[in-house]
Every structure is written in C-alpha cells, then in structure tokens.
Amino acid sequence: MALNRILIANRGEIAVRVIKACQTLGLETVAAVSEADRDSMAAQIADRAVCIGPARATESYLKIDALVATALGTGCDGIHPGYGFLSENTEFAAACDENGIVFVGPSAENIRQMGNKLVAREIAETVGVPLAPGSPRISDFGAAREIAEGIGMPVLFKAAAGGGGRGIRIVHREEDLKGAFETASAEALAAFGDNALFLERYIANARHVEVQILADRHGNVIHLGERDCSLQRRYQKVLEEAPAFDLSDELREAMRGAAVALARHIGYESAGTVEFIVDVDRGEFFFLEMNTRVQVEHPVTEMITGVDIVAEQLRIAAGEKLSVSQEDVRMTGHAIECRINAEDPGRGFAPAPGRIVAWAPPEGEGVRVDSHARQGYVVPPFYDSLIAKLIVHGRDRADAIARMDRALQGFAVAGIATTIPFHQYILAQGDFASGRINTGWLEGVAGQFVPDAAE
C-alpha cells in the first residue's frame, strides 16, 4: 500500500475503529488526542499518541494547523478524519493536499460541492435525481412567502450550509411563516456563518433512507445497499437498520442507481452516503443531501455485506482499486445498530458524563460492539455523548430485533446513565416491530418513555 502511517484526527469509538482498520492493513497509526483523551483507548492502541491541545475541541480536534503539523512531525503520510469535527471541512482537506499529506476522504472540491445544500441540489438535478418541490436561495421574507404559496403548506425551511438539524423549521400555517423564517435564518447564521435558507415541501409521512457508495480514482463506483435511519430525535439518528425494509424493488433500485450516478457525475473518490427522503404515501423518493465521509451507522452495512468500509477508504486513498465489484456485493440478513449514549433518558436525555464503574458489553454470534469505553473510563463532558454502538445481525428483521433485545438486556453499564433503557423501550413498541414508523414517530413516543417501565 502507498500509505505507511496514518494520523487519526478524531476521538472516541471512530478513532478506535480507524486504528483497527489500519492495523489490519499493516499501517502504522498516530492518535491525535486532546488533554482530556490522553488515557483514551485510541491513545493506548495506536503506535503513538500525540497531545494536540486542551480539551476544548476548538483548541484541539478542530485546529487544522496543529493537526497538519502533528502529521508532518510524526512522519504521517495520511490523515483519517473520522466523522464530525473536520471530516467535511474543505480547508482541512486542502491543507492536507498542500502539505503533501493524503486526506482519507474525497477531494476538497467534492466536499465543497456537496457541503452546500443548494449547490448539491443543483448538481443532483443535473443528473436527474428527484428533488422535492423547493426553492433556490431565499434572500428575504417576501420571497419566502411567495415561494411557500407556490409550494403549498406545510413547508420546511432549511439552511443552505446546514447540518445536524440546525437551521431547520417546519411550518404548517401561513401565519407562522415569518417567525420561522427569522429564527431559522438567525440559527443558520450563528451555526454556519451563513444565513442563506431555502424551502422544500414538508413530507409528513416520510422515511429517511440513505445509500452507501464507494468510489475509486479508477472510475469504479459501487453501492452497498441502503440503510433506514428514520428513527431520529431532534434530527439526530438514534437507531439504524440495513437494508431499508418494506420498500419495493423498483424504488430500492432507483435510489441505488441515483446515488451511484451522482457520485460518478462529480468524480467522487472515497466512501460517501447519499441521503433520500421517501414519501411513504406516494411511493416517491427525493434527494436530501450527500455526506462526504464515513457515517456513524456504517457498521450495519458492513454486517450485511461483509465489506470493511473503513479499509476500503484507506485503499482508495492509497490509490488502489476497490477490492470488490458491484457483482461481488452480496447482502444477507438484516442488521440493526443502537447508539448507546451517556445520557439520562429519564431526565430529558441530559448528558451523563462520569466514571464507568462497571462495563460488560454483550458478546455472541451476530453481535458487534464498537466502543472506546471500558471499566474505569471517565466519560468527559466536552464531546459527543456516544460511548458505544451496539450492532446485531439476524437472518431477517424480526430475528435482528429479537437478537438486539437480548443484547441490550445483556449490556451492563454502571456508574453513569445510558440510553440502553430507551432502546429497549423502542424495541418493545408494536409499531416499531411492524415497521409502522416514519421520521416523526420517535419524537411522538419519546415523551411517553418511563424509565422503570422499560427496565
């Protein structure tokens, strides 16, 4: 492989995941860690760990100069950004390129194209990917009102530079339009430094379905099927599945084809995910966005295909061809991932940092746990609350649900509150088991959660 040593520019479970993938490929690793993560699992299993700054992410994991200098100083010829932090930052990818370091991800230009939702919509339209009825950039409220009248209520304001659910407002009544426009615009400006918005028709009975793609510089672009990520709370994914269930073969193949066509059109190179909204009532799908990085939920795809997505990222970055062709990809069974967070669902999902005094994750056939946590580990208060991803694989969806239920029962954590009881609550719902869910379903049932009843 053309790469020899990789700097891991991230933390938590994804840092551990990337280090393990590097080890399977014979690559050396350097973990870039903040002062709060000096004793982290990533620091312990990497060949070397370098402290890059204080706990605050803006002074460590988001500091481009420090990461590039660390890579150069430790002889790394590649940087893997993981997800979050700088993984979709155009300046970071460009800085790596300028300093002769391989960015394990797409080009800065691809990140820029897909990072702006309006630009991404224009490109998707060029390729013929279906778009929900919507608007170009909205400059003022007068234009917003006129466009909303044309689309028809309800509508959805979105931030052009958006992500993480910020800058999004659903509007059901015309009299609420101005207030929603002003708050979404202000939120977008505060979060992204850009108050640009656009409008889309709001689809009430919708599912979030995304297609995993892999593409190399030799012109090979393949898909690894799709995932259903409809279970979200405050626009944050909570539980994911692969493949997406209860879709017609025609719809499924159309989404896969659209994702591959989009990636091929922009000359994409790396792992990426094309996200769609499926209108359940009409049987239609529409382009949502493209994420130019590895996703948190990538393990469910790995479980049904057997393809190591992070290893493929590294091979692609090294200039190699994909190790699998589209004809090689075989999808078997059903996989589910539950995001285990250090949060207290009984107290409004309040963050629950602290020391883990007991940690006994489940084991067994078809069970996988991606985590950086262990007994004695102190969950710091500075970062995302994700402490583990519990993934199971079953022969079908019902078998996977049953296996996940057993795995959750066998997952013992003490010392901090976690979302394990909330996941048990989700699995106990009849609507979940029967697949009668959409992107709004979880918000509706979350308010009825009673911790003791689920345990």
Short mmCIF file of C-alpha atoms in Angstrom, two decimals:
data_model
loop_
_atom_site.label_atom_id
_atom_site.label_comp_id
_atom_site.label_asym_id
_atom_site.label_seq_id
_atom_site.Cartn_x
_atom_site.Cartn_y
_atom_site.Cartn_z
CA MET A 1 0.00 0.00 0.00
CA ALA A 2 1.26 3.50 -0.87
CA LEU A 3 0.41 4.76 2.61
CA ASN A 4 2.54 3.87 5.63
CA ARG A 5 1.47 5.87 8.66
CA ILE A 6 -1.91 7.46 9.37
CA LEU A 7 -2.74 10.27 11.78
CA ILE A 8 -6.13 9.72 13.37
CA ALA A 9 -7.67 13.20 13.59
CA ASN A 10 -10.59 12.22 15.78
CA ARG A 11 -11.51 10.60 19.07
CA GLY A 12 -13.90 8.14 20.66
CA GLU A 13 -15.16 4.98 19.03
CA ILE A 14 -14.39 6.10 15.47
CA ALA A 15 -10.73 6.70 16.35
CA VAL A 16 -10.54 3.13 17.68
CA ARG A 17 -12.40 1.82 14.62
CA VAL A 18 -9.98 3.52 12.21
CA ILE A 19 -6.90 2.38 14.12
CA LYS A 20 -8.09 -1.23 13.97
CA ALA A 21 -8.72 -0.95 10.22
CA CYS A 22 -5.20 0.46 9.77
CA GLN A 23 -3.76 -2.42 11.76
CA THR A 24 -5.47 -4.99 9.53
CA LEU A 25 -3.82 -3.32 6.53
CA GLY A 26 -0.41 -3.14 8.19
CA LEU A 27 -0.44 0.64 8.56
CA GLU A 28 1.15 2.44 11.50
CA THR A 29 -1.03 4.87 13.40
CA VAL A 30 -0.61 8.07 15.38
CA ALA A 31 -3.52 9.13 17.57
CA ALA A 32 -4.02 12.88 17.85
CA VAL A 33 -5.53 13.37 21.32
CA SER A 34 -6.62 16.28 23.44
CA GLU A 35 -5.52 16.64 27.06
CA ALA A 36 -8.84 15.05 28.08
CA ASP A 37 -8.12 11.98 25.92
CA ARG A 38 -4.53 11.29 26.93
CA ASP A 39 -5.57 7.99 28.52
CA SER A 40 -8.17 7.08 25.92
CA MET A 41 -8.36 3.69 24.25
CA ALA A 42 -7.23 5.26 20.97
CA ALA A 43 -4.11 6.60 22.67
CA GLN A 44 -3.42 3.16 24.11
CA ILE A 45 -3.80 1.05 20.98
CA ALA A 46 -2.19 3.40 18.44
CA ASP A 47 1.52 3.04 17.75
CA ARG A 48 1.96 6.53 19.11
CA ALA A 49 -0.20 9.26 20.63
CA VAL A 50 0.43 12.99 20.47
CA CYS A 51 -1.39 15.59 22.53
CA ILE A 52 -2.59 18.35 20.22
CA GLY A 53 -4.14 20.75 22.73
CA PRO A 54 -6.62 21.36 25.54
CA ALA A 55 -9.91 19.53 25.93
CA ARG A 56 -11.93 22.18 24.13
CA ALA A 57 -12.39 20.94 20.54
CA THR A 58 -11.73 24.36 19.04
CA GLU A 59 -8.26 24.19 20.58
CA SER A 60 -7.53 20.59 19.57
CA TYR A 61 -9.67 18.45 17.24
CA LEU A 62 -10.80 21.46 15.20
CA LYS A 63 -7.39 23.06 14.91
CA ILE A 64 -6.18 22.48 11.37
CA ASP A 65 -2.66 23.87 11.84
CA ALA A 66 -2.00 21.66 14.87
CA LEU A 67 -3.22 18.51 13.13
CA VAL A 68 -1.20 19.13 9.97
CA ALA A 69 1.91 19.98 11.99
CA THR A 70 1.47 16.80 14.04
CA ALA A 71 1.13 14.70 10.91
CA LEU A 72 4.26 16.22 9.41
CA GLY A 73 6.19 15.99 12.66
CA THR A 74 5.41 12.31 13.16
CA GLY A 75 6.05 11.29 9.57
CA CYS A 76 2.44 10.50 8.72
CA ASP A 77 1.64 10.38 5.03
CA GLY A 78 -2.11 10.25 5.55
CA ILE A 79 -4.80 11.68 7.84
CA HIS A 80 -8.10 9.97 8.55
CA PRO A 81 -10.66 12.50 9.82
CA GLY A 82 -13.33 10.04 11.01
CA TYR A 83 -16.76 11.70 11.18
CA GLY A 84 -17.75 15.03 12.68
CA PHE A 85 -15.06 17.56 13.62
CA LEU A 86 -13.11 18.34 10.38
CA SER A 87 -14.26 15.37 8.32
CA GLU A 88 -16.22 17.56 5.89
CA ASN A 89 -14.09 20.68 6.12
CA THR A 90 -12.86 21.94 2.75
CA GLU A 91 -9.97 23.89 4.29
CA PHE A 92 -8.69 20.85 6.14
CA ALA A 93 -8.74 18.65 3.05
CA ALA A 94 -6.98 21.42 1.07
CA ALA A 95 -4.38 21.93 3.82
CA CYS A 96 -3.54 18.23 3.74
CA ASP A 97 -3.12 18.36 -0.02
CA GLU A 98 -0.93 21.49 0.14
CA ASN A 99 1.37 19.78 2.62
CA GLY A 100 1.68 16.55 0.70
CA ILE A 101 -0.49 14.56 3.10
CA VAL A 102 -3.19 12.22 1.80
CA PHE A 103 -6.62 13.15 3.15
CA VAL A 104 -8.51 9.88 3.62
CA GLY A 105 -11.69 11.15 2.09
CA PRO A 106 -12.89 12.93 -1.04
CA SER A 107 -11.31 15.98 -2.65
CA ALA A 108 -11.80 19.44 -1.20
CA GLU A 109 -13.84 20.27 -4.29
CA ASN A 110 -16.22 17.35 -3.73
CA ILE A 111 -16.67 18.38 -0.10
CA ARG A 112 -17.44 21.95 -1.18
CA GLN A 113 -19.92 20.83 -3.83
CA MET A 114 -21.90 18.60 -1.50
CA GLY A 115 -21.44 20.72 1.62
CA ASN A 116 -23.71 23.46 0.34
CA LYS A 117 -27.20 22.01 0.04
CA LEU A 118 -28.25 24.40 -2.70
CA VAL A 119 -25.23 23.55 -4.86
CA ALA A 120 -25.81 19.86 -4.13
CA ARG A 121 -29.46 20.16 -5.21
CA GLU A 122 -28.42 21.81 -8.48
CA ILE A 123 -25.93 19.03 -9.22
CA ALA A 124 -28.45 16.33 -8.29
CA GLU A 125 -30.99 17.90 -10.62
CA THR A 126 -28.43 17.88 -13.43
CA VAL A 127 -28.04 14.12 -13.01
CA GLY A 128 -31.79 13.59 -12.90
CA VAL A 129 -32.02 12.72 -9.22
CA PRO A 130 -35.55 13.57 -8.00
CA LEU A 131 -35.86 16.72 -5.87
CA ALA A 132 -38.70 17.60 -3.54
CA PRO A 133 -40.56 20.71 -4.72
CA GLY A 134 -38.50 23.57 -3.36
CA SER A 135 -36.74 26.83 -3.99
CA PRO A 136 -33.36 28.32 -4.76
CA ARG A 137 -31.65 30.58 -2.20
CA ILE A 138 -34.12 32.84 -0.39
CA SER A 139 -32.94 36.37 0.24
CA ASP A 140 -35.87 37.88 2.16
CA PHE A 141 -39.18 37.04 3.76
CA GLY A 142 -41.20 38.43 0.88
CA ALA A 143 -39.63 35.92 -1.46
CA ALA A 144 -40.11 33.15 1.09
CA ARG A 145 -43.83 33.87 1.40
CA GLU A 146 -44.30 33.90 -2.35
CA ILE A 147 -42.44 30.61 -2.79
CA ALA A 148 -44.31 28.97 0.10
CA GLU A 149 -47.63 29.89 -1.52
CA GLY A 150 -46.44 28.20 -4.69
CA ILE A 151 -45.33 25.01 -2.94
CA GLY A 152 -48.29 24.81 -0.56
CA MET A 153 -48.34 24.18 3.18
CA PRO A 154 -46.70 22.59 5.08
CA VAL A 155 -43.18 23.66 4.12
CA LEU A 156 -39.71 23.21 5.53
CA PHE A 157 -37.07 25.93 5.89
CA LYS A 158 -33.53 24.58 5.60
CA ALA A 159 -30.13 26.22 5.96
CA ALA A 160 -28.10 26.12 2.74
CA ALA A 161 -24.94 25.35 4.72
CA GLY A 162 -26.87 23.19 7.18
CA GLY A 163 -26.16 20.09 9.15
CA GLY A 164 -27.12 18.43 12.40
CA GLY A 165 -30.67 19.70 12.21
CA ARG A 166 -29.73 23.32 12.76
CA GLY A 167 -31.49 25.98 10.73
CA ILE A 168 -34.50 23.74 10.07
CA ARG A 169 -38.10 24.80 10.77
CA ILE A 170 -41.35 23.10 9.84
CA VAL A 171 -44.22 25.48 9.09
CA HIS A 172 -47.80 24.26 8.96
CA ARG A 173 -49.64 27.62 8.88
CA GLU A 174 -49.04 30.73 6.80
CA GLU A 175 -49.22 32.96 9.89
CA ASP A 176 -46.19 31.13 11.34
CA LEU A 177 -44.08 31.61 8.24
CA LYS A 178 -42.38 34.89 9.21
CA GLY A 179 -41.38 33.75 12.69
CA ALA A 180 -39.97 30.51 11.34
CA PHE A 181 -38.04 32.35 8.63
CA GLU A 182 -36.45 34.70 11.14
CA THR A 183 -35.48 32.03 13.68
CA ALA A 184 -34.15 29.61 11.05
CA SER A 185 -32.14 32.40 9.42
CA ALA A 186 -30.66 33.53 12.74
CA GLU A 187 -29.84 29.96 13.74
CA ALA A 188 -28.15 29.30 10.40
CA LEU A 189 -26.05 32.45 10.74
CA ALA A 190 -24.98 31.56 14.26
CA ALA A 191 -24.17 27.93 13.41
CA PHE A 192 -22.63 28.24 9.95
CA GLY A 193 -21.84 31.93 9.42
CA ASP A 194 -24.29 31.92 6.52
CA ASN A 195 -27.97 32.79 6.94
CA ALA A 196 -28.98 31.53 3.49
CA LEU A 197 -32.16 29.42 3.52
CA PHE A 198 -34.23 27.51 1.02
CA LEU A 199 -37.69 25.96 1.12
CA GLU A 200 -38.94 22.44 0.47
CA ARG A 201 -42.32 20.78 0.62
CA TYR A 202 -42.62 19.07 4.01
CA ILE A 203 -43.44 15.39 3.76
CA ALA A 204 -45.21 14.29 6.93
CA ASN A 205 -45.17 10.54 6.41
CA ALA A 206 -41.55 10.19 5.40
CA ARG A 207 -38.70 7.78 5.94
CA HIS A 208 -35.02 8.63 5.87
CA VAL A 209 -33.20 6.19 3.59
CA GLU A 210 -29.55 6.51 2.58
CA VAL A 211 -27.37 4.65 0.10
CA GLN A 212 -23.75 3.77 0.89
CA ILE A 213 -21.40 4.22 -2.04
CA LEU A 214 -17.71 3.54 -2.62
CA ALA A 215 -15.74 5.11 -5.47
CA ASP A 216 -12.09 4.99 -6.51
CA ARG A 217 -9.98 7.10 -8.85
CA HIS A 218 -10.06 4.38 -11.50
CA GLY A 219 -13.69 5.05 -12.34
CA ASN A 220 -15.22 2.31 -10.22
CA VAL A 221 -18.36 3.37 -8.36
CA ILE A 222 -20.48 0.86 -6.48
CA HIS A 223 -23.24 0.87 -3.86
CA LEU A 224 -23.51 -1.30 -0.76
CA GLY A 225 -27.27 -1.08 -0.46
CA GLU A 226 -29.25 1.24 1.72
CA ARG A 227 -29.93 1.95 5.38
CA ASP A 228 -33.08 3.14 7.10
CA CYS A 229 -32.33 5.95 9.53
CA SER A 230 -35.87 7.15 10.20
CA LEU A 231 -35.66 6.88 13.97
CA GLN A 232 -34.40 10.32 14.93
CA ARG A 233 -34.74 12.57 17.91
CA ARG A 234 -34.20 16.28 17.35
CA TYR A 235 -32.85 15.40 13.88
CA GLN A 236 -30.21 13.12 15.43
CA LYS A 237 -30.22 9.47 14.43
CA VAL A 238 -30.88 7.05 17.27
CA LEU A 239 -31.27 3.59 15.67
CA GLU A 240 -30.40 2.47 12.15
CA GLU A 241 -31.11 -0.61 10.07
CA ALA A 242 -29.86 -2.26 6.91
CA PRO A 243 -31.30 -2.94 4.48
CA ALA A 244 -34.17 -0.46 4.48
CA PHE A 245 -37.30 -2.56 4.98
CA ASP A 246 -40.63 -2.60 3.20
CA LEU A 247 -39.51 -0.87 0.01
CA SER A 248 -40.47 -2.02 -3.47
CA ASP A 249 -37.64 -3.43 -5.56
CA GLU A 250 -38.27 -0.69 -8.09
CA LEU A 251 -37.90 2.11 -5.53
CA ARG A 252 -34.85 0.48 -3.96
CA GLU A 253 -33.04 0.09 -7.27
CA ALA A 254 -33.94 3.63 -8.34
CA MET A 255 -32.34 5.10 -5.19
CA ARG A 256 -29.24 2.97 -5.56
CA GLY A 257 -28.90 3.99 -9.19
CA ALA A 258 -29.38 7.68 -8.37
CA ALA A 259 -26.68 7.57 -5.69
CA VAL A 260 -24.16 5.91 -7.99
CA ALA A 261 -24.99 8.34 -10.82
CA LEU A 262 -24.49 11.36 -8.56
CA ALA A 263 -21.14 10.11 -7.25
CA ARG A 264 -19.94 9.25 -10.73
CA HIS A 265 -21.02 12.64 -12.10
CA ILE A 266 -18.88 14.63 -9.66
CA GLY A 267 -15.89 12.31 -9.92
CA TYR A 268 -16.28 11.27 -6.31
CA GLU A 269 -13.48 9.29 -4.67
CA SER A 270 -13.88 7.61 -1.25
CA ALA A 271 -16.77 6.34 0.86
CA GLY A 272 -19.87 8.52 0.86
CA THR A 273 -23.57 8.42 1.58
CA VAL A 274 -26.41 9.82 -0.50
CA GLU A 275 -29.45 10.51 1.65
CA PHE A 276 -33.04 10.50 0.46
CA ILE A 277 -36.48 11.23 1.87
CA VAL A 278 -39.04 8.60 0.92
CA ASP A 279 -42.66 9.76 0.71
CA VAL A 280 -44.34 6.67 2.11
CA ASP A 281 -47.83 7.65 0.96
CA ARG A 282 -46.84 8.37 -2.64
CA GLY A 283 -44.06 5.83 -3.03
CA GLU A 284 -41.64 8.53 -4.20
CA PHE A 285 -38.12 9.47 -3.15
CA PHE A 286 -36.27 12.78 -3.18
CA PHE A 287 -32.65 13.81 -2.78
CA LEU A 288 -31.81 15.12 0.67
CA GLU A 289 -28.03 15.53 0.80
CA MET A 290 -24.71 13.75 0.40
CA ASN A 291 -22.38 13.12 3.32
CA THR A 292 -18.78 13.05 2.18
CA ARG A 293 -17.37 10.91 4.98
CA VAL A 294 -17.83 7.62 6.76
CA GLN A 295 -21.12 7.56 8.64
CA VAL A 296 -21.65 6.66 12.30
CA GLU A 297 -24.03 3.93 11.14
CA HIS A 298 -21.68 2.32 8.60
CA PRO A 299 -21.42 -0.95 10.64
CA VAL A 300 -24.94 -2.09 9.72
CA THR A 301 -23.91 -2.04 6.07
CA GLU A 302 -20.72 -3.91 6.92
CA MET A 303 -22.73 -6.54 8.77
CA ILE A 304 -24.97 -7.38 5.78
CA THR A 305 -22.29 -7.12 3.08
CA GLY A 306 -19.07 -8.19 4.80
CA VAL A 307 -17.29 -5.20 3.23
CA ASP A 308 -14.96 -3.26 5.55
CA ILE A 309 -15.85 0.30 4.59
CA VAL A 310 -13.02 1.98 6.52
CA ALA A 311 -10.45 -0.35 4.99
CA GLU A 312 -11.85 0.46 1.57
CA GLN A 313 -11.48 4.18 2.36
CA LEU A 314 -7.81 3.62 3.13
CA ARG A 315 -7.24 1.56 -0.03
CA ILE A 316 -8.92 4.22 -2.14
CA ALA A 317 -6.83 6.97 -0.52
CA ALA A 318 -3.71 4.96 -1.35
CA GLY A 319 -4.71 4.97 -5.00
CA GLU A 320 -5.77 1.34 -5.15
CA LYS A 321 -8.85 -0.01 -6.88
CA LEU A 322 -11.86 -1.11 -4.86
CA SER A 323 -11.36 -4.63 -3.57
CA VAL A 324 -14.93 -5.53 -4.54
CA SER A 325 -17.00 -5.04 -7.67
CA GLN A 326 -20.75 -4.47 -7.76
CA GLU A 327 -21.18 -8.09 -8.77
CA ASP A 328 -19.20 -9.19 -5.69
CA VAL A 329 -21.52 -7.44 -3.23
CA ARG A 330 -23.92 -9.86 -1.56
CA MET A 331 -26.38 -8.66 1.05
CA THR A 332 -27.59 -11.19 3.58
CA GLY A 333 -29.91 -10.90 6.56
CA HIS A 334 -30.76 -7.76 8.49
CA ALA A 335 -28.66 -5.57 10.81
CA ILE A 336 -29.64 -3.04 13.48
CA GLU A 337 -27.48 -0.51 15.29
CA CYS A 338 -28.38 1.19 18.57
CA ARG A 339 -26.38 4.26 19.55
CA ILE A 340 -25.58 3.97 23.24
CA ASN A 341 -25.12 7.46 24.65
CA ALA A 342 -24.07 8.68 28.09
CA GLU A 343 -27.40 10.41 28.56
CA ASP A 344 -30.23 10.06 31.03
CA PRO A 345 -33.46 9.44 29.08
CA GLY A 346 -35.41 9.80 32.30
CA ARG A 347 -34.19 13.39 32.65
CA GLY A 348 -34.82 14.65 29.15
CA PHE A 349 -31.71 12.97 27.76
CA ALA A 350 -29.45 15.16 29.88
CA PRO A 351 -25.73 14.43 29.31
CA ALA A 352 -24.37 11.99 31.90
CA PRO A 353 -20.57 12.21 31.93
CA GLY A 354 -18.63 10.49 34.70
CA ARG A 355 -16.73 7.35 35.64
CA ILE A 356 -17.90 3.97 34.38
CA VAL A 357 -17.57 1.63 37.35
CA ALA A 358 -18.81 -1.48 35.53
CA TRP A 359 -18.70 -2.24 31.80
CA ALA A 360 -19.76 -5.60 30.40
CA PRO A 361 -20.86 -5.42 26.75
CA PRO A 362 -22.74 -8.35 25.23
CA GLU A 363 -20.98 -10.98 23.13
CA GLY A 364 -22.02 -13.79 20.85
CA GLU A 365 -22.78 -14.70 17.28
CA GLY A 366 -24.07 -11.78 15.25
CA VAL A 367 -23.25 -9.22 17.97
CA ARG A 368 -20.72 -6.41 17.49
CA VAL A 369 -19.82 -3.54 19.80
CA ASP A 370 -17.81 -0.56 18.54
CA SER A 371 -16.68 1.42 21.54
CA HIS A 372 -13.85 3.27 23.23
CA ALA A 373 -15.31 2.79 26.72
CA ARG A 374 -14.19 0.36 29.43
CA GLN A 375 -14.47 -0.14 33.17
CA GLY A 376 -12.86 2.83 34.91
CA TYR A 377 -13.14 5.07 31.86
CA VAL A 378 -14.25 8.61 32.61
CA VAL A 379 -16.67 9.95 30.01
CA PRO A 380 -15.57 13.56 29.54
CA PRO A 381 -18.16 16.33 29.39
CA PHE A 382 -16.58 18.08 26.42
CA TYR A 383 -17.69 15.97 23.46
CA ASP A 384 -20.47 13.97 21.83
CA SER A 385 -22.12 11.61 24.33
CA LEU A 386 -21.79 8.46 22.16
CA ILE A 387 -19.97 5.76 24.14
CA ALA A 388 -20.80 2.66 22.09
CA LYS A 389 -22.56 1.34 19.04
CA LEU A 390 -24.30 -1.98 19.58
CA ILE A 391 -24.84 -3.77 16.28
CA VAL A 392 -26.54 -7.10 15.66
CA HIS A 393 -27.11 -9.21 12.58
CA GLY A 394 -30.01 -11.61 12.15
CA ARG A 395 -31.43 -13.74 9.37
CA ASP A 396 -34.28 -11.23 8.90
CA ARG A 397 -35.65 -8.09 10.62
CA ALA A 398 -37.65 -9.97 13.24
CA ASP A 399 -34.64 -12.10 14.15
CA ALA A 400 -32.43 -8.99 14.34
CA ILE A 401 -34.93 -7.25 16.65
CA ALA A 402 -35.04 -10.28 18.94
CA ARG A 403 -31.24 -10.51 18.97
CA MET A 404 -30.90 -6.79 19.72
CA ASP A 405 -33.36 -7.11 22.58
CA ARG A 406 -31.27 -9.89 24.13
CA ALA A 407 -28.06 -7.94 23.56
CA LEU A 408 -29.45 -4.85 25.25
CA GLN A 409 -30.56 -6.93 28.23
CA GLY A 410 -27.03 -8.30 28.48
CA PHE A 411 -25.30 -4.91 28.23
CA ALA A 412 -24.29 -3.99 31.79
CA VAL A 413 -23.10 -0.46 32.47
CA ALA A 414 -22.86 1.11 35.93
CA GLY A 415 -21.72 4.47 37.19
CA ILE A 416 -23.38 6.60 34.53
CA ALA A 417 -26.81 6.75 32.94
CA THR A 418 -27.12 5.50 29.37
CA THR A 419 -29.75 5.26 26.66
CA ILE A 420 -29.90 1.46 26.88
CA PRO A 421 -33.34 1.51 28.60
CA PHE A 422 -34.67 3.85 25.92
CA HIS A 423 -33.60 1.46 23.17
CA GLN A 424 -35.36 -1.39 24.99
CA TYR A 425 -38.44 0.80 25.09
CA ILE A 426 -38.23 1.39 21.33
CA LEU A 427 -37.94 -2.32 20.59
CA ALA A 428 -40.98 -3.03 22.77
CA GLN A 429 -43.23 -0.82 20.66
CA GLY A 430 -45.55 -2.70 18.34
CA ASP A 431 -45.29 -0.03 15.65
CA PHE A 432 -41.53 -0.48 15.52
CA ALA A 433 -41.76 -4.24 15.22
CA SER A 434 -44.33 -3.97 12.44
CA GLY A 435 -42.41 -1.22 10.63
CA ARG A 436 -45.12 1.43 11.01
CA ILE A 437 -42.60 4.22 11.60
CA ASN A 438 -41.52 7.44 9.97
CA THR A 439 -39.14 10.31 10.73
CA GLY A 440 -41.58 11.81 13.23
CA TRP A 441 -42.52 8.59 15.03
CA LEU A 442 -39.78 8.59 17.66
CA GLU A 443 -40.45 12.16 18.77
CA GLY A 444 -44.03 11.13 19.41
CA VAL A 445 -43.27 8.10 21.57
CA ALA A 446 -40.20 9.51 23.36
CA GLY A 447 -42.38 11.70 25.54
CA GLN A 448 -44.18 8.62 26.87
CA PHE A 449 -40.98 6.90 27.98
CA VAL A 450 -40.95 5.87 31.62
CA PRO A 451 -37.51 4.51 32.65
CA ASP A 452 -38.65 1.97 35.24
CA ALA A 453 -41.27 0.51 32.93
CA ALA A 454 -38.69 -0.25 30.25
CA GLU A 455 -36.13 -1.84 32.57
#
